[in-house]
CSV table of C-alpha atoms in Angstrom, one decimal:
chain,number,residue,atom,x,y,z
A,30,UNK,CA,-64.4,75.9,-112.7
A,31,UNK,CA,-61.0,75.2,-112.6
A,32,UNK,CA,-58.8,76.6,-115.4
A,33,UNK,CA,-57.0,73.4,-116.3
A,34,UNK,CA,-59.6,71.6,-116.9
A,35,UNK,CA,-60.6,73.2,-120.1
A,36,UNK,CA,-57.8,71.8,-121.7
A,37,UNK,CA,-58.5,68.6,-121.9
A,38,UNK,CA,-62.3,69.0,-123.4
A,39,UNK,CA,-61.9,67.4,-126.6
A,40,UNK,CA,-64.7,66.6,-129.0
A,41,UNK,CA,-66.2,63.4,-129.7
A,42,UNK,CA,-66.1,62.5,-125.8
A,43,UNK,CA,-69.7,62.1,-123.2
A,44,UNK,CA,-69.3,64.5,-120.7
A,45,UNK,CA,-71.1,63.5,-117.3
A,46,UNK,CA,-72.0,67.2,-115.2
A,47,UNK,CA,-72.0,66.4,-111.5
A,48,UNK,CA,-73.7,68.9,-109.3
A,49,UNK,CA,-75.0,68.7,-105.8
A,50,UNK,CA,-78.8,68.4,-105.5
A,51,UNK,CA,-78.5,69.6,-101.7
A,52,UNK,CA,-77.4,72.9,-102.8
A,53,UNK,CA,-80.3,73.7,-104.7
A,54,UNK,CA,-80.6,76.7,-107.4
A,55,UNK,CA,-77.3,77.9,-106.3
A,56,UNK,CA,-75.4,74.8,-107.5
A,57,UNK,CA,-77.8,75.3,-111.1
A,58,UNK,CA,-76.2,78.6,-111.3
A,59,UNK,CA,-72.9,76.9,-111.1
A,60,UNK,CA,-73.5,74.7,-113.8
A,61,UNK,CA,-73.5,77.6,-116.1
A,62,UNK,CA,-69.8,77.9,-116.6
A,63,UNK,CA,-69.3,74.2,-117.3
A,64,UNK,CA,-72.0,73.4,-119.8
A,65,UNK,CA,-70.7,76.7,-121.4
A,66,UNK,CA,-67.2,75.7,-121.3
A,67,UNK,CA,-67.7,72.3,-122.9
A,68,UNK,CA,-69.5,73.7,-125.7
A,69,UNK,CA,-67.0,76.2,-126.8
A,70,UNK,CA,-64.3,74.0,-126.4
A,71,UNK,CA,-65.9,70.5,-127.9
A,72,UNK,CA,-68.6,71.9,-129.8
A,73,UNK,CA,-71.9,69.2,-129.8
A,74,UNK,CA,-70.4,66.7,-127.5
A,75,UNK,CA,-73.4,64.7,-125.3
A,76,UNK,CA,-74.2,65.8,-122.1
A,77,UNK,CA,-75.6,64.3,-119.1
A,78,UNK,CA,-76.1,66.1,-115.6
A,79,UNK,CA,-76.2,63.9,-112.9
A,80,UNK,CA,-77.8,65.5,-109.6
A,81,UNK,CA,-76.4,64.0,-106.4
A,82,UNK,CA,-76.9,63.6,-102.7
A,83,UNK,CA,-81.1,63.0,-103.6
A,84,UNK,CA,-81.1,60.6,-100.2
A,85,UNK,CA,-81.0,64.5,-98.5
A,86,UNK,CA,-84.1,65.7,-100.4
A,87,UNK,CA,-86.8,65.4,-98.1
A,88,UNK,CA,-88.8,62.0,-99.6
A,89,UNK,CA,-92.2,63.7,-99.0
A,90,UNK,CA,-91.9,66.8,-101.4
A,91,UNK,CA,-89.3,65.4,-103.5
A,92,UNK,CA,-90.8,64.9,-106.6
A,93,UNK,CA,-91.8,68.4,-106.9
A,94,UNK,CA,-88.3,70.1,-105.7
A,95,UNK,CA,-86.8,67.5,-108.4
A,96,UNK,CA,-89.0,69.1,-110.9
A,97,UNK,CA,-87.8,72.5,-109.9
A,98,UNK,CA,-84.9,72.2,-109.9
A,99,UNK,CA,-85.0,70.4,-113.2
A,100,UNK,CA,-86.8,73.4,-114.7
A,101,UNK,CA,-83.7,75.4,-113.5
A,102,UNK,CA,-81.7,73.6,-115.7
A,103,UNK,CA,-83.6,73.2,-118.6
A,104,UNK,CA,-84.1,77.0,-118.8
A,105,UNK,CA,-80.5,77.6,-118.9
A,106,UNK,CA,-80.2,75.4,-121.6
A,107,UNK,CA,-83.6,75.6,-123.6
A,108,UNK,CA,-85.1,78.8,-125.1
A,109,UNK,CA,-88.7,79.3,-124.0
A,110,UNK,CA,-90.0,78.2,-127.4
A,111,UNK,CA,-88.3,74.8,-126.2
A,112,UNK,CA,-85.1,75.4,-129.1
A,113,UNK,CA,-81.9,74.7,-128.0
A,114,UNK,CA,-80.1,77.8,-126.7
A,115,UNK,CA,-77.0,79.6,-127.9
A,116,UNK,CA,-74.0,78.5,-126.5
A,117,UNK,CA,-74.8,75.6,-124.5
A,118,UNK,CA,-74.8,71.6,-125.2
A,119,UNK,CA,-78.1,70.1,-126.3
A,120,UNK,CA,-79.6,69.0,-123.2
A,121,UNK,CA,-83.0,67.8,-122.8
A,122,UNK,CA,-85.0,66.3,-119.7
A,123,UNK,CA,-83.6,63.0,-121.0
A,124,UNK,CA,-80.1,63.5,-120.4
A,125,UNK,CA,-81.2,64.5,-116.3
A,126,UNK,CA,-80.7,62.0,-113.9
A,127,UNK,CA,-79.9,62.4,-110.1
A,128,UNK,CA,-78.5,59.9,-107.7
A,129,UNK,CA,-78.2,59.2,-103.9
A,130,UNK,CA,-74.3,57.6,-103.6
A,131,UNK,CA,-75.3,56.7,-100.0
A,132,UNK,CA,-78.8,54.7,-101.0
A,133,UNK,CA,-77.6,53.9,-104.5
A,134,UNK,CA,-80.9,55.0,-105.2
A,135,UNK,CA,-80.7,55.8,-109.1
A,136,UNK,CA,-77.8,54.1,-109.6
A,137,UNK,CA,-78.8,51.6,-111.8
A,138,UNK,CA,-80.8,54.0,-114.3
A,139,UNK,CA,-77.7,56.1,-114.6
A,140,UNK,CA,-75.7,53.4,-116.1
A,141,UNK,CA,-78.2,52.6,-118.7
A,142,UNK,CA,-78.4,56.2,-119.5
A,143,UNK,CA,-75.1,56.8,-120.2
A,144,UNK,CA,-75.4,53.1,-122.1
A,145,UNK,CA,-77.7,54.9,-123.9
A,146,UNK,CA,-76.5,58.2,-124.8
A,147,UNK,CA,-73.5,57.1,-126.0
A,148,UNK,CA,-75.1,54.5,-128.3
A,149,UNK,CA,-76.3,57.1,-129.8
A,150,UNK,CA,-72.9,59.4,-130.2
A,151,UNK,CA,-72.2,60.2,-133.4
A,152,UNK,CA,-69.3,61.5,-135.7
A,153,UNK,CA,-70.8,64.9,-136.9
A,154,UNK,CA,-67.2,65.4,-138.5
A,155,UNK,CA,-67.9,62.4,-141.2
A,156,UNK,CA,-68.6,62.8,-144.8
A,157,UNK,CA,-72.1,61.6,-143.8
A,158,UNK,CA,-75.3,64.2,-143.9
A,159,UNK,CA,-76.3,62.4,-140.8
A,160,UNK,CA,-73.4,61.0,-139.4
A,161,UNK,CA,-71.8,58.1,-138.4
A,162,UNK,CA,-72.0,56.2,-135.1
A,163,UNK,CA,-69.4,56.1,-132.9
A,164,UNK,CA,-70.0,53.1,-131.0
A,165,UNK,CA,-70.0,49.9,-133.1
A,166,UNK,CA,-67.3,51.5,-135.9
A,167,UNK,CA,-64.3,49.4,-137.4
A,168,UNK,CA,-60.7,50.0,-136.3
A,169,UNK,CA,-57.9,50.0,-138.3
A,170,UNK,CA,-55.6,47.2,-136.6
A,171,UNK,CA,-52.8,49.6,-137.3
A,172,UNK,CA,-54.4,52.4,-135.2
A,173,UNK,CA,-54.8,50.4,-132.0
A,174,UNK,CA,-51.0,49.4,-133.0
A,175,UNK,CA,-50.1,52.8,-133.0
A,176,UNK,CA,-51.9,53.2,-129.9
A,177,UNK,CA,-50.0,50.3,-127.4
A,178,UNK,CA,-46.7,52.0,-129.1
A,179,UNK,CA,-48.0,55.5,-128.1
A,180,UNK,CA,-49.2,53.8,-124.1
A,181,UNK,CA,-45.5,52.3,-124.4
A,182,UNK,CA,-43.6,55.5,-125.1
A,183,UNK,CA,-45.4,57.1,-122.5
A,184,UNK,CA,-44.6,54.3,-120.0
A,185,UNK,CA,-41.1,54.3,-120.4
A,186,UNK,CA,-40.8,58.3,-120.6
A,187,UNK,CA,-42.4,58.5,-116.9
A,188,UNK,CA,-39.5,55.8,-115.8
A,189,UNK,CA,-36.7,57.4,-117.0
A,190,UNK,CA,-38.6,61.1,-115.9
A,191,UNK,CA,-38.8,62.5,-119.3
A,192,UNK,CA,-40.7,65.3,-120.9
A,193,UNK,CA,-44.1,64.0,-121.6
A,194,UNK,CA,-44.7,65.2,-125.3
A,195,UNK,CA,-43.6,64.4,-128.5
A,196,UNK,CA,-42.4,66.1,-131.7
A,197,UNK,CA,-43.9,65.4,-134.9
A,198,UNK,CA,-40.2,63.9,-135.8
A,199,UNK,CA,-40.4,61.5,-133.1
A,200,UNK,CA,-43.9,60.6,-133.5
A,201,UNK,CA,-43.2,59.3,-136.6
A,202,UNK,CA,-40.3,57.7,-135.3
A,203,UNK,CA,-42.8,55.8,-133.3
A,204,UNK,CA,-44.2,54.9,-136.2
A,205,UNK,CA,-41.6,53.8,-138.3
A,206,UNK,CA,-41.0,51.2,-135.4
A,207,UNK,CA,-43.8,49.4,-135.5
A,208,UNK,CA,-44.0,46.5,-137.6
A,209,UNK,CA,-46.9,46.1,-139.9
A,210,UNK,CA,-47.8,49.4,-139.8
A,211,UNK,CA,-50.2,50.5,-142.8
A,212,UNK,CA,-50.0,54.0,-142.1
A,213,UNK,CA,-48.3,55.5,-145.1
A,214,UNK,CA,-49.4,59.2,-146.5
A,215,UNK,CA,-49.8,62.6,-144.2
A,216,UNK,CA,-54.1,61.7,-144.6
A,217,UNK,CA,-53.9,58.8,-142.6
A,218,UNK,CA,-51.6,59.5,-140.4
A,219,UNK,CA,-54.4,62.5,-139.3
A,220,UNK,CA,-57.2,60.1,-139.0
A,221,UNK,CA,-55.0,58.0,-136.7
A,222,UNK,CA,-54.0,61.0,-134.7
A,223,UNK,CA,-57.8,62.0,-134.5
A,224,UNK,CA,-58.3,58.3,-133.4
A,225,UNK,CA,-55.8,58.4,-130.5
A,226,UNK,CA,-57.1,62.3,-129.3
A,227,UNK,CA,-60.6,60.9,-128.8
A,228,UNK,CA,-59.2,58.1,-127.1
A,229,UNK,CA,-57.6,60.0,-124.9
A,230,UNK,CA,-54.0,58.7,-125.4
A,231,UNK,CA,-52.8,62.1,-127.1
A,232,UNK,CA,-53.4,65.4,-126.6
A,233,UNK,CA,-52.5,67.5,-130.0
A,234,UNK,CA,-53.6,71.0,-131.3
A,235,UNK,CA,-54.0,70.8,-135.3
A,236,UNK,CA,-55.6,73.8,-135.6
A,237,UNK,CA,-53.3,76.6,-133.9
A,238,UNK,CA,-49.8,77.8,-135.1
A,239,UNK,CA,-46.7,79.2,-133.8
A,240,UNK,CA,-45.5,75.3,-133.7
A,241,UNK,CA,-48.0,74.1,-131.3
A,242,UNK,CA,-49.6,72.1,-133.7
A,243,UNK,CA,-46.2,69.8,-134.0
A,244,UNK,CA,-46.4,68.8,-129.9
A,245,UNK,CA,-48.1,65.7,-129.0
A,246,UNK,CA,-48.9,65.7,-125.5
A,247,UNK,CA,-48.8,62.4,-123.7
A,248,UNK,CA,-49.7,62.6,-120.2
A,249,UNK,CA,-52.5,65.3,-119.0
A,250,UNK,CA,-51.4,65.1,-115.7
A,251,UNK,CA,-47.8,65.9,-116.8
A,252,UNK,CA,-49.0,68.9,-118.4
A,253,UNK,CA,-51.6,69.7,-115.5
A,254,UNK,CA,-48.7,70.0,-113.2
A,255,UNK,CA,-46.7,72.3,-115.2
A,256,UNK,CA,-50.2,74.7,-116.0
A,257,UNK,CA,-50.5,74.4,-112.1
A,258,UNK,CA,-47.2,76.2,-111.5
A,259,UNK,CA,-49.2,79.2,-112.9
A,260,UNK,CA,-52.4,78.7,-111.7
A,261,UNK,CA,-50.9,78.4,-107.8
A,262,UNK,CA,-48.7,81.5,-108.7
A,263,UNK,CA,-49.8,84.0,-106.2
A,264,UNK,CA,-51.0,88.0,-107.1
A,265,UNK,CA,-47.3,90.1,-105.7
A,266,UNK,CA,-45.1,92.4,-106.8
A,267,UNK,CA,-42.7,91.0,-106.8
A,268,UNK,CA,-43.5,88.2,-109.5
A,269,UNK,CA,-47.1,89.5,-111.2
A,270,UNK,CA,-48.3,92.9,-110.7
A,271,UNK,CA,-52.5,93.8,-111.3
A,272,UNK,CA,-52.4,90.6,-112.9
A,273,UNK,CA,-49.7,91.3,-115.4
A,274,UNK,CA,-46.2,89.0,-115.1
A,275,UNK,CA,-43.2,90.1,-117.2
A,276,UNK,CA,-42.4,87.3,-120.0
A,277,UNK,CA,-38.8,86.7,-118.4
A,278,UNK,CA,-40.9,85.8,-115.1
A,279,UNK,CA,-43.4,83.3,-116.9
A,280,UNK,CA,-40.0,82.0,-118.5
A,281,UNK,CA,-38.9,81.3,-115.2
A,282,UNK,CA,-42.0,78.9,-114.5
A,283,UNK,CA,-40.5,76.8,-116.9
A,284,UNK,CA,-37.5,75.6,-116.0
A,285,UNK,CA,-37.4,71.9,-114.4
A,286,UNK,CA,-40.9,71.2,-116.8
A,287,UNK,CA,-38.9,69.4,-119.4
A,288,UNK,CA,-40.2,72.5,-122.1
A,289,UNK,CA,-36.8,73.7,-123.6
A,290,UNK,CA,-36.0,76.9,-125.4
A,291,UNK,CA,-36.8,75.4,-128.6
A,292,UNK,CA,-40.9,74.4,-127.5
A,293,UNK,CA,-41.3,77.5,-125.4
A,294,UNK,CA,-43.0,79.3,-127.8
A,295,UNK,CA,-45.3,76.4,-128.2
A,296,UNK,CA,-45.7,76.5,-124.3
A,297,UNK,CA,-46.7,80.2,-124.2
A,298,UNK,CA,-49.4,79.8,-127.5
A,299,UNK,CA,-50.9,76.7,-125.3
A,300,UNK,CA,-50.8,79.1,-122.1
A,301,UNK,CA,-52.7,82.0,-124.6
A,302,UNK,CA,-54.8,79.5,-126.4
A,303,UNK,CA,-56.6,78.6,-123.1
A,304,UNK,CA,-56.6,82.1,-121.5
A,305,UNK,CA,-54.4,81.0,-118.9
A,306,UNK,CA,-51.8,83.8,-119.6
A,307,UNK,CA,-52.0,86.4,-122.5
A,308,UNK,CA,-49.6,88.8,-124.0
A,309,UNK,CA,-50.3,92.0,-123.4
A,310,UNK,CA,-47.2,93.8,-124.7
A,311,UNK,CA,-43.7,92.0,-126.3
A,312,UNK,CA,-42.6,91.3,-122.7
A,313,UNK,CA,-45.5,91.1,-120.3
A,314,UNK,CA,-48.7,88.7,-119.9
A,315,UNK,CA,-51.8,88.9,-118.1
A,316,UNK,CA,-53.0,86.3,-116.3
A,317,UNK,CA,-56.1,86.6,-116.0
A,318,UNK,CA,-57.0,84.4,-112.7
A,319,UNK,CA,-54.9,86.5,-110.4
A,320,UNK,CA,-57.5,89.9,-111.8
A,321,UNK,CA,-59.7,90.8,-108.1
A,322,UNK,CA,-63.3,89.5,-108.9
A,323,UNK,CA,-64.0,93.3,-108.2
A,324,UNK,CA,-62.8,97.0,-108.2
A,325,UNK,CA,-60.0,97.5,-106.3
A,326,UNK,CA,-61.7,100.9,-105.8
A,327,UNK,CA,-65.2,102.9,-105.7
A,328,UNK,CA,-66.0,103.5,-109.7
A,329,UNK,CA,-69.8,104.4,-109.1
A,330,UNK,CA,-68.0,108.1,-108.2
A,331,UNK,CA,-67.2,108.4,-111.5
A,332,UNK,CA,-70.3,108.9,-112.9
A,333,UNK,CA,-71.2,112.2,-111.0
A,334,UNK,CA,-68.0,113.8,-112.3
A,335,UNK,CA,-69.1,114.5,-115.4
A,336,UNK,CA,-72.4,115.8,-116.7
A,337,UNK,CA,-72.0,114.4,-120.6
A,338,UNK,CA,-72.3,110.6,-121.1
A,339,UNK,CA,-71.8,108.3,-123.9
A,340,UNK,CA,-72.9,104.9,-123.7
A,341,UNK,CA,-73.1,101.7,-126.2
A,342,UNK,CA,-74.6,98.6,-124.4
A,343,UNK,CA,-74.4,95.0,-125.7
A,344,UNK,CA,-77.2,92.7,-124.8
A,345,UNK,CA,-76.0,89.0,-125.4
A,346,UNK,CA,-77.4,86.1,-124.5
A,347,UNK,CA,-74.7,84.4,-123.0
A,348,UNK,CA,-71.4,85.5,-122.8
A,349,UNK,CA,-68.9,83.4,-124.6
A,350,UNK,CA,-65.9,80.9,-122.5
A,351,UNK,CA,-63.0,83.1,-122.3
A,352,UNK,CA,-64.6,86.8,-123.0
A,353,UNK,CA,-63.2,89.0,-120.5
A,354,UNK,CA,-59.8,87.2,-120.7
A,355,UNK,CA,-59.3,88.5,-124.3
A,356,UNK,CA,-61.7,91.9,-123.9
A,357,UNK,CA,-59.3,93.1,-120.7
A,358,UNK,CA,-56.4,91.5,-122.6
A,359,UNK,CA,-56.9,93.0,-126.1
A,360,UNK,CA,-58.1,96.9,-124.2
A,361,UNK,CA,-54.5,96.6,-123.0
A,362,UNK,CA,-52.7,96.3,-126.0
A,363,UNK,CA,-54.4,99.1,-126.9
A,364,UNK,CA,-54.2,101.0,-124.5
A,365,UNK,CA,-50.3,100.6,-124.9
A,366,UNK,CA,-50.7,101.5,-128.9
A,367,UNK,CA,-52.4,104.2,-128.0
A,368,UNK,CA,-50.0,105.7,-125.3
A,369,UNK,CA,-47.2,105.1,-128.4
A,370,UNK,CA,-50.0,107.5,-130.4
A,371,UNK,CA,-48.5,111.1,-129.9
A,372,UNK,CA,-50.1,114.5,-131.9
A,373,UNK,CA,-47.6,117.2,-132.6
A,374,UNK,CA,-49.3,120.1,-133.3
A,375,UNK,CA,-47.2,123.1,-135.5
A,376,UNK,CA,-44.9,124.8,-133.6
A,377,UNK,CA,-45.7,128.0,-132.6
A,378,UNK,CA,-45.9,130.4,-129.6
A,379,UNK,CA,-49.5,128.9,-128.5
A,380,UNK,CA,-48.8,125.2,-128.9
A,381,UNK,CA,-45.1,125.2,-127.6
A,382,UNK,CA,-46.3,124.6,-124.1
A,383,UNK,CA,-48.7,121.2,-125.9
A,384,UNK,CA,-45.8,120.3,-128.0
A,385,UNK,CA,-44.9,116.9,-126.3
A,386,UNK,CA,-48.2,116.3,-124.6
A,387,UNK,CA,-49.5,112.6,-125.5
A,388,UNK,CA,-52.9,112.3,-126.6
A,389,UNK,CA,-54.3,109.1,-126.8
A,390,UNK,CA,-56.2,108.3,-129.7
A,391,UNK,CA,-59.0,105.6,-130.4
A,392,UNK,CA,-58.5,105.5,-133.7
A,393,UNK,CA,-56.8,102.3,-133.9
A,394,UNK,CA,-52.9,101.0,-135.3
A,395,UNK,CA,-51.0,101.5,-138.0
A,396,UNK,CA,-48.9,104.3,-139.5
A,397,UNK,CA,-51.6,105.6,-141.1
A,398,UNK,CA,-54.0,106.3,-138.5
A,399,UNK,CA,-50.8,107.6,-136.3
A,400,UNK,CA,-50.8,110.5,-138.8
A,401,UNK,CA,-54.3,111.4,-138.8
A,402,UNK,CA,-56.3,113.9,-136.2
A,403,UNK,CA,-58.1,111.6,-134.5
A,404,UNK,CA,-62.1,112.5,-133.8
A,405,UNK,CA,-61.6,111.2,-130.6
A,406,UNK,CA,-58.5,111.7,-127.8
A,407,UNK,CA,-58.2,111.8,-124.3
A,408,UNK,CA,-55.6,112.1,-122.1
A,409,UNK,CA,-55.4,109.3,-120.1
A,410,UNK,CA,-54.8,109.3,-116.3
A,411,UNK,CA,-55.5,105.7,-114.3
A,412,UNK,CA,-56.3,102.3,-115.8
A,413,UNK,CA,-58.5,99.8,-113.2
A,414,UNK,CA,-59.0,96.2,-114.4
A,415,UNK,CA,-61.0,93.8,-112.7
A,416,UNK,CA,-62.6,90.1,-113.7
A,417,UNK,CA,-65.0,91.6,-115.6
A,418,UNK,CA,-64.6,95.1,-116.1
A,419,UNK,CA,-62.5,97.3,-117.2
A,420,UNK,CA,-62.3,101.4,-116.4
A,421,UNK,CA,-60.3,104.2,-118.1
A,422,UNK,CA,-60.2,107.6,-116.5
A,423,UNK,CA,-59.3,111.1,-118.4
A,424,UNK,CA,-59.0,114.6,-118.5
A,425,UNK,CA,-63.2,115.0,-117.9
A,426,UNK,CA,-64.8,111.7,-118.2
A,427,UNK,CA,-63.9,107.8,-118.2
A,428,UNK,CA,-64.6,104.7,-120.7
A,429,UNK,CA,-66.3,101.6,-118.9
C-alpha cells in the first residue's frame, strides 16, 4: 500500500476495501496490509470489502470460488474459534460483498450495505457504555459555521497559492471572525475540531508533541504532494545512502512546500509519526521505503561460520503497521550508542596494544552503563539492513 495513504486514516470514518476478485488468493494476501493498516491507525472503524470484476468468475462454479475466496478472508480476520482476530478490523461475512462494474451485477446490494453499516456506526469515544450513533446525531449550528469558514479559508489559500495549514493562532482567528459563534472555552473548541477531522475538512494531530499538535492541515492533497517529494526520492548516493538521508538533505525537500523554519520540526515529527522518514542519529533519517526488500548479499553463509548459536524467536500473530520501520530504525541508534561505548582496560604492558580498541556493548545508554563491564561485547565489523531484517557481523559470530 502506498505510504501516503496512511495518513489520512482517521477514526470514526467507513472504510470500503476494494480488491480484485480475478486475482484470486493472491489479491486476499494483499488485503492483509490494509485491513492491518486501518486498524492501527483508526482503531474500530467499519469495514467493508468489496470484491470486483465477479462478471470474470466463470458463472458455473461461481458460487463455490466466491465461497473460497470468502473463507480466505475471513480467516485472516477471524480466529478459528470464530473471535475477532488481533490486529485487524471486525469483519464478518456480512460486511463481504463483490461486484461486476461491467454487469452492475451487485451493485445495488452494495449500496444498501454500506446504507446499512453506517447506520449502524457508532461513537465508541462517547461517555456512553454502548455508544452513540453517528448517523442521526445533532449538530451544533456553530460547528457547521465553523466548517463553511474553515472550506472558505482553504478556498481562498489555494487562489492566492498559500501554505495549506493553519496555526492554532490563526485558527482561532477564524473563529473570532465568525459572527454568532458559540464556541467559547478550550473544551468546545476540541469537540468542534473533532467534528471537522471526521468530516474530513481538517486534518490535526492532538495527540503527538514537538508542535505538531498546533498545525491544522487543510488540504490532503496539498500535503500528499509535499510527502510525495520523499516518497519519489530515488535510493543514490548522492542524496540517501542504504536508505539513510542526511537531515540537511530532507531539509532540502522542503523548500518551495510553503513549511518554513519555524513548522519544520513539525514537518519532520509528521514524516517520523508515519514512518515515512525516521531519525536515526541528530543529522541523518532513514527512510524506510528506499531499504531493498532483500539482502543486498548472501547471509545464509553466516551461519556455517560459527559453531555456537544463540537464538530468541518471537512468534506473533500478526506483525504490527510500522514494525520494521522502528525495529531497523531504533537497532540503528543503537548501534551508533554503542560504537560511542568504548572499554579502557588498565594500562599496562599487556593491554597497551587493546587500549583504544572499541568494544561495543549491549548493555544499553546512559553514563552508567558506559562505565560498567558489559556481559556482552563484540566488535563489530559490517551492518546489512533490509525491509525486514536486519544483520550484524563480529569478531566470531553475527546478530540477526
Amino acid at each position: 500500500m502506498s505510504t501516503v495513504n496512511q495518513c489520512f486514516f482517521t477514526d470514526k470514518a467507513l472504510y470500503v476495501v476494494i480488491w480484485n476478485l480475478a486475482l484470486g488468493e493472491e489479491a486476499v494476501a494483499s488485503l492483509q496490509s490494509w485491513l492491518l493498516n486501518i486498524e492501527a491507525r483508526a482503531p474500530n472503524s467499519a469495514v467493508v470489502v468489496v470484491g470486483t470484476h465477479l462478471d470474470l468468475i466463470d458463472t458455473k462454479f461461481r458460487t463455490e470460488r466466491v465461497a473460497t475466496l470468502r473463507a480466505y478472508i475471513l480467516a485472516l480476520c477471524r480466529s478459528p474459534s470464530g473471535a475477532r482476530a488481533s490486529g485487524y478490523p471486525d469483519i464478518t461475512w456480512k460486511h463481504l460483498h463483490e461486484v461486476s462494474c461491467k454487469t452492475q451485477e451487485g451493485l445495488d446490494g452494495l449500496k444498501r450495505l454500506i446504507f446499512q453499516v453506517a447506520c449502524y456506526m457508532k461513537d465508541n469515544s462517547s461517555s456512553s457504555a454502548s455508544g452513540h450513533k453517528l448517523v442521526g446525531r445533532l449538530i451544533p449550528k456553530s460547528y457547521l459555521t465553523l466548517q463553511q469558514a474553515v472550506l472558505d479559508e482553504r478556498g481562498r489559500r489555494d487562489s492566492e497559492d498559500e501554505v495549506q495549514y493553519l496555526t492554532d493562532t490563526q485558527l482561532d482567528l477564524v473563529i473570532e471572525q465568525n459572527p454568532g459563534s458559540d464556541i467559547r472555552d478550550y473544551e468546545d473548541l476540541q469537540t468542534a475540531i473533532s467534528f471537522l477531522i471526521e468530516t474530513g475538512t481538517l486534518l490535526h494531530f492532538p495527540d503527538t508533541s514537538h508542535g505538531l499538535c498546533t498545525l491544522y492541515f487543510l488540504c490532503p492533497v496539498w500535503l500528499s504532494e509535499c510527502l510525495e517529494r520523499i516518497i519519489h526520492l530515488k535510493s543514490s548516493r548522492s542524496v540517501a545512502w542504504n536508505g539513510v538521508i542526511r537531515a540537511e538533505d530532507l531539509r532540502m525537500l522542503l523548500v518551495g512546500t510553503g513549511f518554513t523554519q519555524q513548522t519544520e520540526e513539525q514537518y519532520f515529527q509528521f514524516l517520523a509519526k508515519f514512518e515515512i522518514a525516521l531519525p536515526v542519529a541528530s543529522d541523518s533519517y532513514l527512510l524506510p521505503h528506499l531499504l531493498p526488500p532483500k539482502p543486498a548479499m548472501d547471509i545464509h553463509g553466516f551461519r556455517q561460520e560459527t559453531a555456537n548459536t544463540i537464538q530468541r524467536l518471537f512468534k506473533m500473530s500478526f506483525v504490527p503497521a510500522g514494525f520494521w520501520e522502528r525495529f531497523i530504525a531504533r537497532m540503528l541508534i543503537s548501534l551508533t550508542e554503542m560504537d560511542l561505548q568504548s572499554f579502557e582496560p588498565k594500562r599496562n604492558a599487556k593491554s597497551e596494544r587493546r587500549r583504544t580498541t572499541v568494544i561495543y556493548s549491549f548493555a544499553g545508554s546512559g553514563s552508567q552503563q558506559r562505565n560498567r563491564c558489559s556481559t556482552f561485547r563484540v566488535r563489530r565489523r559490517q551492518t546489512i539492513y533490509w525491509r525486514e531484517g536486519l544483520l550484524v557481523t563480529f569478531d566470531g559470530g553475527y546478530l540477526r
